[in-house]
Each structure stands twice: as structure tokens, then as C-alpha cells.
Short mmCIF file of C-alpha atoms and ligand atoms in Angstrom, two decimals:
data_model
loop_
_atom_site.label_atom_id
_atom_site.label_comp_id
_atom_site.label_asym_id
_atom_site.label_seq_id
_atom_site.Cartn_x
_atom_site.Cartn_y
_atom_site.Cartn_z
CA UNK A 1 -0.14 0.02 -0.07
CA UNK A 2 1.38 3.39 -1.03
CA UNK A 3 -0.08 6.42 0.70
CA UNK A 4 2.37 8.87 -1.17
CA UNK A 5 0.95 11.48 -3.77
CA UNK A 6 2.68 11.49 -7.16
CA UNK A 7 4.60 14.88 -8.31
CA UNK A 8 1.81 15.69 -10.57
CA UNK A 9 -0.89 15.25 -7.49
CA UNK A 10 1.36 17.46 -5.51
CA UNK A 11 1.60 20.13 -8.42
CA UNK A 12 -2.13 20.19 -9.00
CA UNK A 13 -2.70 20.55 -5.16
CA UNK A 14 -0.35 23.38 -4.99
CA UNK A 15 -1.81 25.01 -8.08
CA UNK A 16 -5.37 24.96 -6.69
CA UNK A 17 -4.04 26.20 -3.34
CA UNK A 18 -2.22 29.25 -4.93
CA UNK A 19 -5.38 29.90 -7.28
CA UNK A 20 -7.68 30.00 -4.06
CA UNK A 21 -5.31 32.25 -2.18
CA UNK A 22 -4.56 34.53 -5.19
CA UNK A 23 -8.13 34.83 -6.65
CA UNK A 24 -10.83 33.44 -4.44
CA UNK A 25 -9.79 34.90 -0.92
CA UNK A 26 -10.25 38.40 -2.03
CA UNK A 27 -13.97 39.41 -2.02
CA UNK A 28 -15.12 36.00 -0.54
CA UNK A 29 -16.83 37.86 2.37
CA UNK A 30 -18.56 40.34 0.12
CA UNK A 31 -19.64 37.66 -2.45
CA UNK A 32 -21.30 35.73 0.51
CA UNK A 33 -22.96 38.62 2.01
CA UNK A 34 -24.48 39.87 -1.24
CA UNK A 35 -24.98 36.78 -2.98
CA UNK A 36 -22.69 37.46 -5.81
CA UNK A 37 -21.85 34.51 -8.26
CA UNK A 38 -18.01 34.44 -8.73
CA UNK A 39 -18.18 34.73 -12.27
CA UNK A 40 -14.68 36.07 -13.11
CA UNK A 41 -13.12 33.47 -10.69
CA UNK A 42 -15.01 30.63 -12.47
CA UNK A 43 -13.94 31.97 -15.85
CA UNK A 44 -10.27 31.78 -14.59
CA UNK A 45 -10.76 28.27 -13.19
CA UNK A 46 -11.97 27.11 -16.75
CA UNK A 47 -8.71 28.68 -18.22
CA UNK A 48 -6.78 26.71 -15.56
CA UNK A 49 -8.37 23.34 -16.25
CA UNK A 50 -10.41 23.10 -13.13
CA UNK A 51 -13.79 22.81 -14.93
CA UNK A 52 -13.23 19.75 -16.90
CA UNK A 53 -10.69 18.17 -14.74
CA UNK A 54 -11.39 14.55 -15.60
CA UNK A 55 -12.57 15.06 -19.18
CA UNK A 56 -10.46 13.55 -22.05
CA UNK A 57 -8.21 16.34 -23.65
CA UNK A 58 -9.79 15.34 -26.91
CA UNK A 59 -12.91 17.04 -25.57
CA UNK A 60 -11.14 20.08 -24.04
CA UNK A 61 -10.56 18.42 -20.61
CA UNK A 62 -7.48 18.15 -18.42
CA UNK A 63 -7.22 14.45 -18.69
CA UNK A 64 -6.58 14.05 -14.90
CA UNK A 65 -7.55 11.40 -12.36
CA UNK A 66 -10.27 11.49 -9.63
CA UNK A 67 -7.61 11.83 -6.96
CA UNK A 68 -6.23 15.08 -8.73
CA UNK A 69 -9.92 16.35 -8.67
CA UNK A 70 -10.11 15.61 -4.81
CA UNK A 71 -7.00 17.39 -3.98
CA UNK A 72 -8.07 20.52 -6.12
CA UNK A 73 -11.58 20.48 -4.65
CA UNK A 74 -10.18 20.54 -1.11
CA UNK A 75 -8.01 23.33 -1.82
CA UNK A 76 -10.71 25.60 -3.53
CA UNK A 77 -13.29 24.60 -0.68
CA UNK A 78 -11.10 25.79 2.03
CA UNK A 79 -11.33 29.27 0.76
CA UNK A 80 -14.71 29.49 -1.17
CA UNK A 81 -17.06 26.68 -1.02
CA UNK A 82 -19.39 28.74 -3.33
CA UNK A 83 -16.81 28.49 -6.12
CA UNK A 84 -16.31 24.73 -5.46
CA UNK A 85 -19.88 23.71 -5.70
CA UNK A 86 -19.97 25.26 -9.10
CA UNK A 87 -16.61 23.39 -9.93
CA UNK A 88 -18.04 20.17 -8.43
CA UNK A 89 -21.53 20.05 -10.39
CA UNK A 90 -19.73 20.96 -13.71
CA UNK A 91 -17.03 18.53 -13.26
CA UNK A 92 -18.77 15.51 -11.82
CA UNK A 93 -22.26 15.72 -12.51
CA UNK A 94 -22.21 17.53 -15.98
CA UNK A 95 -18.97 16.61 -17.73
CA UNK A 96 -18.58 13.19 -16.24
CA UNK A 97 -21.99 12.12 -16.83
CA UNK A 98 -21.80 13.52 -20.59
CA UNK A 99 -18.36 11.72 -21.13
CA UNK A 100 -19.43 8.53 -19.82
CA UNK A 101 -22.75 8.15 -21.14
CA UNK A 102 -23.50 10.87 -24.06
CA UNK A 103 -23.18 10.30 -27.68
CA UNK A 104 -20.42 11.34 -29.90
CA UNK A 105 -22.50 14.43 -31.14
CA UNK A 106 -23.49 15.41 -27.62
CA UNK A 107 -19.87 15.41 -26.68
CA UNK A 108 -18.77 17.56 -29.53
CA UNK A 109 -21.69 20.00 -29.06
CA UNK A 110 -21.77 20.41 -25.27
CA UNK A 111 -19.00 18.66 -23.53
CA UNK A 112 -16.07 20.40 -25.45
CA UNK A 113 -17.32 23.71 -24.25
CA UNK A 114 -18.30 22.58 -20.51
CA UNK A 115 -14.95 21.04 -20.06
CA UNK A 116 -12.93 24.31 -20.81
CA UNK A 117 -15.42 26.38 -18.57
CA UNK A 118 -16.44 28.41 -21.52
CA UNK A 119 -20.12 27.64 -20.49
CA UNK A 120 -21.28 25.69 -17.16
CA UNK A 121 -23.89 23.13 -16.67
CA UNK A 122 -26.55 22.36 -14.34
CA UNK A 123 -27.93 18.96 -13.14
CA UNK A 124 -31.61 18.84 -12.48
CA UNK A 125 -33.14 15.98 -10.43
CA UNK A 126 -34.80 17.33 -7.43
CA UNK A 127 -38.38 18.53 -7.53
CA UNK A 128 -40.68 19.92 -4.86
CA UNK A 129 -41.90 16.47 -4.07
CA UNK A 130 -38.93 14.26 -5.28
CA UNK A 131 -35.55 15.20 -3.43
CA UNK A 132 -34.43 11.98 -1.73
CA UNK A 133 -37.08 9.86 -3.26
CA UNK A 134 -35.72 10.36 -6.73
CA UNK A 135 -37.95 7.67 -8.51
CA UNK A 136 -41.05 9.84 -7.96
CA UNK A 137 -40.29 12.26 -10.78
CA UNK A 138 -43.25 14.48 -11.91
CA UNK A 139 -41.47 16.38 -14.66
CA UNK A 140 -42.66 14.66 -17.67
CA UNK A 141 -41.05 14.30 -21.02
CA UNK A 142 -43.69 13.06 -23.47
CA UNK A 143 -42.38 11.31 -26.62
CA UNK A 144 -43.81 13.26 -29.64
CA UNK A 145 -41.72 11.17 -32.36
CA UNK A 146 -38.84 13.51 -33.29
CA UNK A 147 -38.93 15.29 -30.02
CA UNK A 148 -40.02 15.25 -26.38
CA UNK A 149 -42.46 17.55 -24.82
CA UNK A 150 -41.14 18.61 -21.21
CA UNK A 151 -43.31 19.90 -18.44
CA UNK A 152 -42.71 20.29 -14.71
CA UNK A 153 -40.71 21.83 -12.08
CA UNK A 154 -37.33 21.37 -10.68
CA UNK A 155 -36.10 22.81 -7.24
CA UNK A 156 -32.90 23.72 -5.72
CA UNK A 157 -30.93 23.79 -8.92
CA UNK A 158 -27.20 24.88 -8.55
CA UNK A 159 -26.06 27.11 -11.43
CA UNK A 160 -29.72 27.46 -12.10
CA UNK A 161 -29.44 30.87 -13.87
CA UNK A 162 -25.75 30.79 -14.71
CA UNK A 163 -25.64 27.46 -16.56
CA UNK A 164 -26.13 27.20 -20.50
CA UNK A 165 -26.65 23.51 -20.57
CA UNK A 166 -29.09 21.63 -18.13
CA UNK A 167 -29.16 17.72 -17.59
CA UNK A 168 -32.94 17.25 -16.90
CA UNK A 169 -34.24 14.04 -15.40
CA UNK A 170 -37.93 13.42 -16.28
CA UNK A 171 -40.54 10.79 -16.57
CA UNK A 172 -41.65 9.48 -20.08
CA UNK A 173 -43.50 6.16 -19.19
CA UNK A 174 -45.09 6.69 -15.65
CA UNK A 175 -46.31 2.98 -15.72
CA UNK A 176 -42.61 1.90 -15.82
CA UNK A 177 -41.58 3.99 -12.75
CA UNK A 178 -37.90 4.40 -12.73
CA UNK A 179 -37.49 2.31 -15.88
CA UNK A 180 -39.46 4.94 -17.71
CA UNK A 181 -37.27 7.87 -16.70
CA UNK A 182 -35.28 9.94 -19.12
CA UNK A 183 -32.17 12.21 -19.02
CA UNK A 184 -32.42 15.10 -21.49
CA UNK A 185 -30.04 17.85 -22.32
CA UNK A 186 -31.88 21.42 -22.35
CA UNK A 187 -30.41 24.80 -23.34
CA UNK A 188 -31.09 27.94 -21.77
CA UNK A 189 -33.29 29.83 -23.97
CA UNK A 190 -35.40 26.95 -25.33
CA UNK A 191 -39.10 28.39 -25.67
CA UNK A 192 -41.05 27.44 -22.51
CA UNK A 193 -37.89 26.93 -20.54
CA UNK A 194 -38.25 29.67 -17.25
CA UNK A 195 -35.92 30.38 -14.33
CA UNK A 196 -37.44 31.10 -11.26
CA UNK A 197 -36.22 33.68 -8.63
CA UNK A 198 -32.91 33.00 -6.84
CA UNK A 199 -32.93 31.34 -3.48
CA UNK A 200 -32.08 33.21 -0.41
CA UNK A 201 -29.85 30.57 1.35
CA UNK A 202 -28.17 29.94 4.54
CA UNK A 203 -24.87 28.97 3.09
CA UNK A 204 -22.75 28.72 -0.18
CA UNK A 205 -24.43 31.90 -1.00
CA UNK A 206 -22.12 32.76 -3.95
CA UNK A 207 -23.44 30.15 -5.93
CA UNK A 208 -26.87 30.74 -7.55
CA UNK A 209 -29.78 28.26 -6.67
CA UNK A 210 -33.05 28.60 -8.64
CA UNK A 211 -36.22 26.57 -9.39
CA UNK A 212 -36.75 25.99 -13.12
CA UNK A 213 -40.06 25.69 -15.03
CA UNK A 214 -40.74 23.85 -18.08
CA UNK A 215 -43.84 24.59 -19.90
CA UNK A 216 -44.13 22.58 -23.16
CA UNK A 217 -40.42 22.67 -23.84
CA UNK A 218 -39.58 20.92 -27.25
CA UNK A 219 -36.37 18.84 -26.80
CA UNK A 220 -34.93 17.19 -29.82
CA UNK A 221 -34.77 13.27 -29.60
CA UNK A 222 -30.78 13.58 -30.11
CA UNK A 223 -30.77 15.38 -26.85
CA UNK A 224 -31.71 12.20 -24.66
CA UNK A 225 -28.57 10.64 -22.94
CA UNK A 226 -28.41 6.72 -23.41
CA UNK A 227 -31.29 4.53 -24.35
CA UNK A 228 -35.11 5.16 -23.79
CA UNK A 229 -35.56 4.60 -19.96
CA UNK A 230 -31.94 4.93 -18.89
CA UNK A 231 -32.55 8.26 -17.26
CA UNK A 232 -32.75 6.99 -13.56
CA UNK A 233 -29.43 4.60 -13.78
CA UNK A 234 -27.88 7.67 -15.34
CA UNK A 235 -28.75 9.99 -12.33
CA UNK A 236 -27.64 7.30 -9.76
CA UNK A 237 -24.33 6.63 -11.60
CA UNK A 238 -23.44 10.24 -11.90
CA UNK A 239 -24.84 11.16 -8.23
CA UNK A 240 -22.26 8.14 -7.12
CA UNK A 241 -19.36 10.17 -8.59
CA UNK A 242 -20.64 13.36 -7.62
CA UNK A 243 -20.76 12.49 -3.87
CA UNK A 244 -17.02 12.10 -4.05
CA UNK A 245 -16.83 15.77 -5.15
CA UNK A 246 -19.06 17.04 -2.47
CA UNK A 247 -17.23 14.91 0.12
CA UNK A 248 -14.08 16.72 -0.84
CA UNK A 249 -16.02 20.00 -0.60
CA UNK A 250 -16.95 19.08 3.09
CA UNK A 251 -13.32 17.94 3.61
CA UNK A 252 -12.17 21.40 2.34
CA UNK A 253 -14.52 23.33 4.42
CA UNK A 254 -13.35 21.41 7.62
CA UNK A 255 -9.73 21.67 6.79
CA UNK A 256 -10.24 25.43 5.94
CA UNK A 257 -11.73 26.13 9.56
CA UNK A 258 -9.19 24.06 11.30
CA UNK A 259 -6.26 25.81 9.69
CA UNK A 260 -7.75 29.29 10.69
CA UNK A 261 -8.52 27.95 14.07
CA UNK A 262 -5.05 26.52 14.57
CA UNK A 263 -3.40 29.61 13.51
CA UNK A 264 -5.74 31.79 15.83
CA UNK A 265 -5.06 29.60 18.88
CA UNK A 266 -1.37 30.36 18.38
CA UNK A 267 -1.69 34.06 18.29
CA UNK A 268 -4.54 34.76 20.89
CA UNK A 269 -3.68 35.08 24.55
CA UNK A 270 -5.74 34.43 27.57
CA UNK A 271 -4.70 33.73 31.25
CA UNK A 272 -1.12 34.67 30.29
CA UNK A 273 -0.56 32.15 27.35
CA UNK A 274 -1.60 31.35 23.76
CA UNK A 275 -4.92 29.68 23.92
CA UNK A 276 -3.52 26.52 22.32
CA UNK A 277 -1.63 25.95 25.51
CA UNK A 278 -4.74 25.37 27.26
CA UNK A 279 -5.83 21.79 27.10
CA UNK A 280 -9.60 22.77 26.38
CA UNK A 281 -8.36 24.22 23.16
CA UNK A 282 -5.48 21.63 22.32
CA UNK A 283 -7.89 18.65 22.63
CA UNK A 284 -10.23 20.32 20.28
CA UNK A 285 -7.45 20.72 17.77
CA UNK A 286 -6.56 17.19 18.12
CA UNK A 287 -10.06 15.86 17.56
CA UNK A 288 -10.27 18.10 14.53
CA UNK A 289 -6.98 16.98 13.06
CA UNK A 290 -7.94 13.22 13.49
CA UNK A 291 -11.30 13.54 11.90
CA UNK A 292 -9.96 15.69 8.97
CA UNK A 293 -7.29 13.18 8.42
CA UNK A 294 -9.68 10.32 8.41
CA UNK A 295 -12.33 12.20 5.95
CA UNK A 296 -9.37 12.86 3.71
CA UNK A 297 -8.59 9.10 3.67
CA UNK A 298 -11.88 8.30 2.83
CA UNK A 299 -12.30 10.93 -0.20
CA UNK A 300 -9.03 9.72 -1.55
CA UNK A 301 -10.01 5.95 -1.24
CA UNK A 302 -13.29 6.58 -3.01
CA UNK A 303 -11.46 8.36 -5.62
CA UNK A 304 -8.88 5.47 -6.07
CA UNK A 305 -11.73 3.07 -6.32
CA UNK A 306 -13.13 5.19 -9.27
CA UNK A 307 -9.63 5.69 -10.92
CA UNK A 308 -9.13 1.89 -10.56
CA UNK A 309 -12.39 0.73 -11.96
CA UNK A 310 -13.63 -0.46 -8.58
CA UNK A 311 -17.47 0.08 -7.34
CA UNK A 312 -17.31 3.41 -5.60
CA UNK A 313 -20.87 3.67 -4.67
CA UNK A 314 -20.13 2.70 -1.06
CA UNK A 315 -16.76 4.23 -0.65
CA UNK A 316 -18.12 7.54 -2.03
CA UNK A 317 -21.18 7.42 0.23
CA UNK A 318 -18.97 6.84 3.07
CA UNK A 319 -16.77 9.64 2.07
CA UNK A 320 -19.72 12.01 1.93
CA UNK A 321 -21.41 10.91 5.03
CA UNK A 322 -18.08 11.21 7.26
CA UNK A 323 -16.72 14.29 5.55
CA UNK A 324 -19.86 16.17 5.71
CA UNK A 325 -20.37 15.31 9.53
CA UNK A 326 -16.60 16.46 9.95
CA UNK A 327 -17.35 19.66 8.32
CA UNK A 328 -20.28 20.43 10.45
CA UNK A 329 -18.48 19.45 13.66
CA UNK A 330 -15.10 21.15 13.04
CA UNK A 331 -16.53 24.49 11.85
CA UNK A 332 -18.71 24.59 14.94
CA UNK A 333 -15.55 24.13 17.06
CA UNK A 334 -13.38 26.41 14.83
CA UNK A 335 -16.02 29.24 15.65
CA UNK A 336 -15.83 28.40 19.46
CA UNK A 337 -12.07 28.56 19.41
CA UNK A 338 -12.29 32.04 17.79
CA UNK A 339 -14.65 33.13 20.53
CA UNK A 340 -16.60 36.46 19.87
CA UNK A 341 -14.31 36.82 16.84
CA UNK A 342 -15.81 33.66 15.57
CA UNK A 343 -19.27 35.25 15.25
CA UNK A 344 -18.22 38.02 12.98
CA UNK A 345 -17.61 37.62 9.20
CA UNK A 346 -13.92 38.87 8.99
CA UNK A 347 -12.78 35.94 10.60
CA UNK A 348 -14.27 33.54 7.88
CA UNK A 349 -15.13 30.68 10.18
CA UNK A 350 -18.91 31.62 10.63
CA UNK A 351 -19.24 31.50 6.81
CA UNK A 352 -17.57 27.88 6.82
CA UNK A 353 -20.08 26.89 9.26
CA UNK A 354 -22.80 27.98 7.35
CA UNK A 355 -21.41 26.31 4.27
CA UNK A 356 -20.70 23.15 5.97
CA UNK A 357 -24.51 22.47 6.60
CA UNK A 358 -25.35 21.95 2.77
CA UNK A 359 -22.80 19.07 2.46
CA UNK A 360 -25.27 17.14 4.83
CA UNK A 361 -27.99 17.80 2.39
CA UNK A 362 -27.25 18.06 -1.31
CA UNK A 363 -26.40 15.14 -3.60
CA UNK A 364 -27.96 13.00 -1.21
CA UNK A 365 -28.60 13.65 2.55
CA UNK A 366 -26.71 11.82 5.13
CA UNK A 367 -29.63 9.52 5.51
CA UNK A 368 -29.50 8.69 1.85
CA UNK A 369 -25.72 7.68 2.39
CA UNK A 370 -26.90 5.40 5.38
CA UNK A 371 -29.30 3.77 3.12
CA UNK A 372 -26.71 3.02 0.41
CA UNK A 373 -24.15 1.88 3.02
CA UNK A 374 -26.32 -0.13 5.06
CA UNK A 375 -28.11 -1.88 1.99
CA UNK A 376 -24.48 -2.95 0.89
CA UNK A 377 -23.60 -4.30 4.35
CA UNK A 378 -26.76 -6.29 4.68
CA UNK A 379 -26.56 -7.61 1.27
CA UNK A 380 -23.12 -9.11 1.92
N1 LIG B 401 -25.76 2.97 -9.98
C1 LIG B 401 -26.51 2.24 -10.80
N2 LIG B 401 -27.70 1.95 -10.71
C2 LIG B 401 -28.32 2.10 -9.52
C3 LIG B 401 -27.60 2.80 -8.48
C4 LIG B 401 -26.22 3.09 -8.78
N3 LIG B 401 -25.50 3.89 -7.67
N4 LIG B 401 -28.41 2.92 -7.33
C5 LIG B 401 -29.36 2.53 -7.75
N5 LIG B 401 -29.56 2.12 -9.06
C6 LIG B 401 -30.60 1.23 -9.79
C7 LIG B 401 -30.92 0.04 -9.12
O1 LIG B 401 -30.06 -1.07 -9.64
C8 LIG B 401 -32.22 -0.25 -9.68
O2 LIG B 401 -32.42 -0.53 -10.93
P1 LIG B 401 -33.09 -2.21 -11.42
O3 LIG B 401 -34.54 -1.94 -11.13
O4 LIG B 401 -32.79 -2.10 -12.88
O5 LIG B 401 -32.45 -3.14 -10.49
C9 LIG B 401 -32.93 1.22 -9.58
O6 LIG B 401 -31.71 2.02 -9.79
C10 LIG B 401 -33.73 1.46 -8.41
O7 LIG B 401 -32.90 1.39 -7.26
P2 LIG B 401 -33.75 1.27 -5.99
O8 LIG B 401 -34.62 0.21 -6.04
O9 LIG B 401 -32.43 1.09 -4.84
O10 LIG B 401 -34.19 2.67 -5.65
P3 LIG B 401 -34.76 3.27 -4.46
O11 LIG B 401 -36.02 3.98 -4.80
O12 LIG B 401 -34.81 2.26 -3.28
O13 LIG B 401 -33.76 4.44 -4.02
C11 LIG B 401 -31.82 5.53 -3.45
C12 LIG B 401 -32.19 4.19 -3.99
C13 LIG B 401 -32.42 5.99 -1.91
C14 LIG B 401 -30.52 5.42 -3.03
C15 LIG B 401 -31.74 6.73 -4.41
O14 LIG B 401 -33.25 7.03 -4.87
C16 LIG B 401 -31.00 7.97 -4.00
O15 LIG B 401 -29.92 7.92 -4.23
N6 LIG B 401 -31.90 9.03 -3.78
C17 LIG B 401 -31.26 10.39 -3.48
C18 LIG B 401 -31.18 11.20 -4.62
C19 LIG B 401 -30.38 12.28 -4.45
O16 LIG B 401 -29.26 12.26 -4.17
N7 LIG B 401 -31.01 13.43 -4.43
C20 LIG B 401 -30.40 14.58 -4.11
C21 LIG B 401 -30.67 15.66 -5.24
S1 LIG B 401 -29.82 15.33 -6.56
S2 LIG B 401 -28.36 16.84 -6.72
#
């Protein structure tokens, strides 16, 4: 067993760290406060190859492995989890889904521009009444011969207004339940496709989250991904990889808060010494450090499974479950270590605490991860 990262991995990690410090740190508080999308920063991330990291270079991607993606996601998320969710959705849900299951025409038409970050994508599964219960899709895609007629509403869509390309999961043959679902590629501006108002969120406030409404949207047949009825499997397979991205985001949020708390505890004095010298603080730092290291191992193991052709449904679910709990626990303790300063914006940890919560909710709640893991254990 070899735990050593390659030279290339270390270079990518450093490049992401440098980018986050140089380009994302500045203005992160204001973007959070005013819900400003990091448009310029995302454009630069595209130029550096962070928006299509695992895409084959022949489609404009960086041709890197999932381990590299985890390393970059951690570094970006330490500084700006709003930018990293845009990166995660584009990389692991949209680009990976198209690369793995799209037709050659779809790859040429959409993937090449998504992988370079020229445009970004959105993944549209959740509905007002179908979040965790993903088989209960109400959005319909009626087969009209040469096109589908799409009607319905999607909720909580990341990149909702900033995307140009939307992968939409919809029901075609209701009697076939999950086997009648399709995944379709929609484009912004298609007649009948409306974007609802921006959600006012607790965290990841720089990213834009919207409802989407479809009213008799005509989608050409060639925009269906895979065979008729493949949509649910497409969503499950894509989300399995997406969970590695969100696990890495949670890891980055935890690690970012920990690094700030460690630094603060070495500078702040109370009762005649730096507060890190008090066991009440030192023990918190030890617990944070151990949990983050364990979360990092789970993220890298899931990525390694994916890169080596192993099943990663379970390792990805374990990484997401543990890393998101670690993000929550660690950010709460980081605020506590900062005392009163932790409760004000300029110290960053209150934002990281708010950002952490979503990692236990999106791309499958913690409860969904436990369903995936427990079913696998019981089936053994
Ligand atoms: N890869 C491939 N296929 C999968 C799969 C995966 N990871 N997970 C499930 N499937 C397939 C199953 O094999 C089954 O297909 P067959 O009928 O051909 O055997 C089908 O999908 C239905 O699976 P299952 O019966 O397990 O479905 P359930 O309704 O019990 O749901 C969970 C399974 C709960 C795991 C699923 O609905 C889920 O992940 N929900 C959460 C969705 C989510 O993450 N939402 C958040 C918003 S998206 S950003």
C-alpha cells in the first residue's frame, strides 16, 4: 500500500491552493454577503483546467484522475465553497455524465465547451416532491416522435441561472416507474424554459440556486442521454461520483476552518499564554485534526476506487457521510475557538460553518448515504 501522492498530484494541489489564495480569498466575504456569483473566478478556473478536470483532452478537458480532482476540490473549498460547488457540479455531474454516457455528437456539441469552462452546466433531478425519493419524478417528457415535450418544475438547482446547459431528469413512461425515466439535455433559452427567482440561502451564498419551470419545452430526440428509460440509472451513476466531489468539498470546508482555528489559537492569548496551550483548546485541535485526516483518507480511497475501476458507490457514500459530519463538527469548534471573533464575518469561520450544513443535504442527504451503505452491508 502506498499513501504517497505523485509529483503531478502535488503540483495540482499546489496550483489549486495558490489559485484559491490569489483569486478566491479576496472578496469572498462580500460575495457571501450579497450573494454574488464568482463569475470572473470561475472563468479563470476554466482557463486553468479546473472545470473539466477528468475530461479527455480530446474534448477540451485536463485528462486528470479523480484523486487530482479531490485534491483540487479540497483546496478551493478551504477558501470559497461557493466556487467549489460550481466546480463540483460542472465536473462530476455534468461533464462526467456526458463523457461516460453521452453520444459523440453530444460530446462535440456540449462537452467541449463545458470542459473548458466556456459555459457551465446544471444537473436537474430534485423536484418540489422528489428530493431523496428520486424515483418519484413528476416532470414529464412525452415522446412526440422526433422530440420530447417537457413539462414540470425542478427545485434547488445549482447554477440555475448561470448555466447554459441543463441535464434534466424526467418521466416518459409513468407506468414503468424508474425504468421509464429519461435524462435530456436542455439549453437555456429554449421556448417554454423559465428560470425562477434566486433562493436566499444560509450558506454557499455565492452560488446561484433556482427553481426551473418547463412549459411545453420541445427537446429534440438526439438530446436524450443513452437508451430510452436510462435516465434513472444515469442519475444514480452520476450522483455516485458527484458524492466524491461533495465529500471533498466538505473536507475542504473542515480543513479550512481547522487551519484558521489553529493559527488563531497560536496568536490569541488568555490567562497569560496562547490559547493553544490550554488543554480545552488543544484537545479540540487534536480531535479536529484526526477527523479531517480520516475524512481525507475516505475521500482519496473513493477517488482511488473510481480511478481503478472498482465500485465506488459505497466508498463515495462513506466519504460523503463522514466528511460532511466532520465539516459540521469542525466548523462549530472553529467558531468556538475564535470566541467572539468567530461570530463575526471577517474571521471567515462563521461562513464556513454556514457552508458546511449543505454538504449533509445535497447530492443525497446523510440519511441517503446511510441507506446506500447499510443496504450494501446487509447484502454481503
Ligand atoms: N448505480 C447504478 N444503478 C443504481 C444505483 C447506482 N449507484 N443505485 C440504484 N440504481 C438502480 C438499481 O439497480 C435499480 O435498478 P433495477 O430496477 O434495474 O435493478 C434502480 O436504480 C432503483 O434502485 P432502488 O430500488 O435501490 O431505488 P430506491 O428507490 O430504493 O432508491 C436511493 C435508492 C435512495 C439510493 C436513491 O433514490 C437515491 O440515491 N436517492 C437520493 C437522490 C439524491 O441524491 N437526491 C439529491 C438531489 S440530486 S443533486
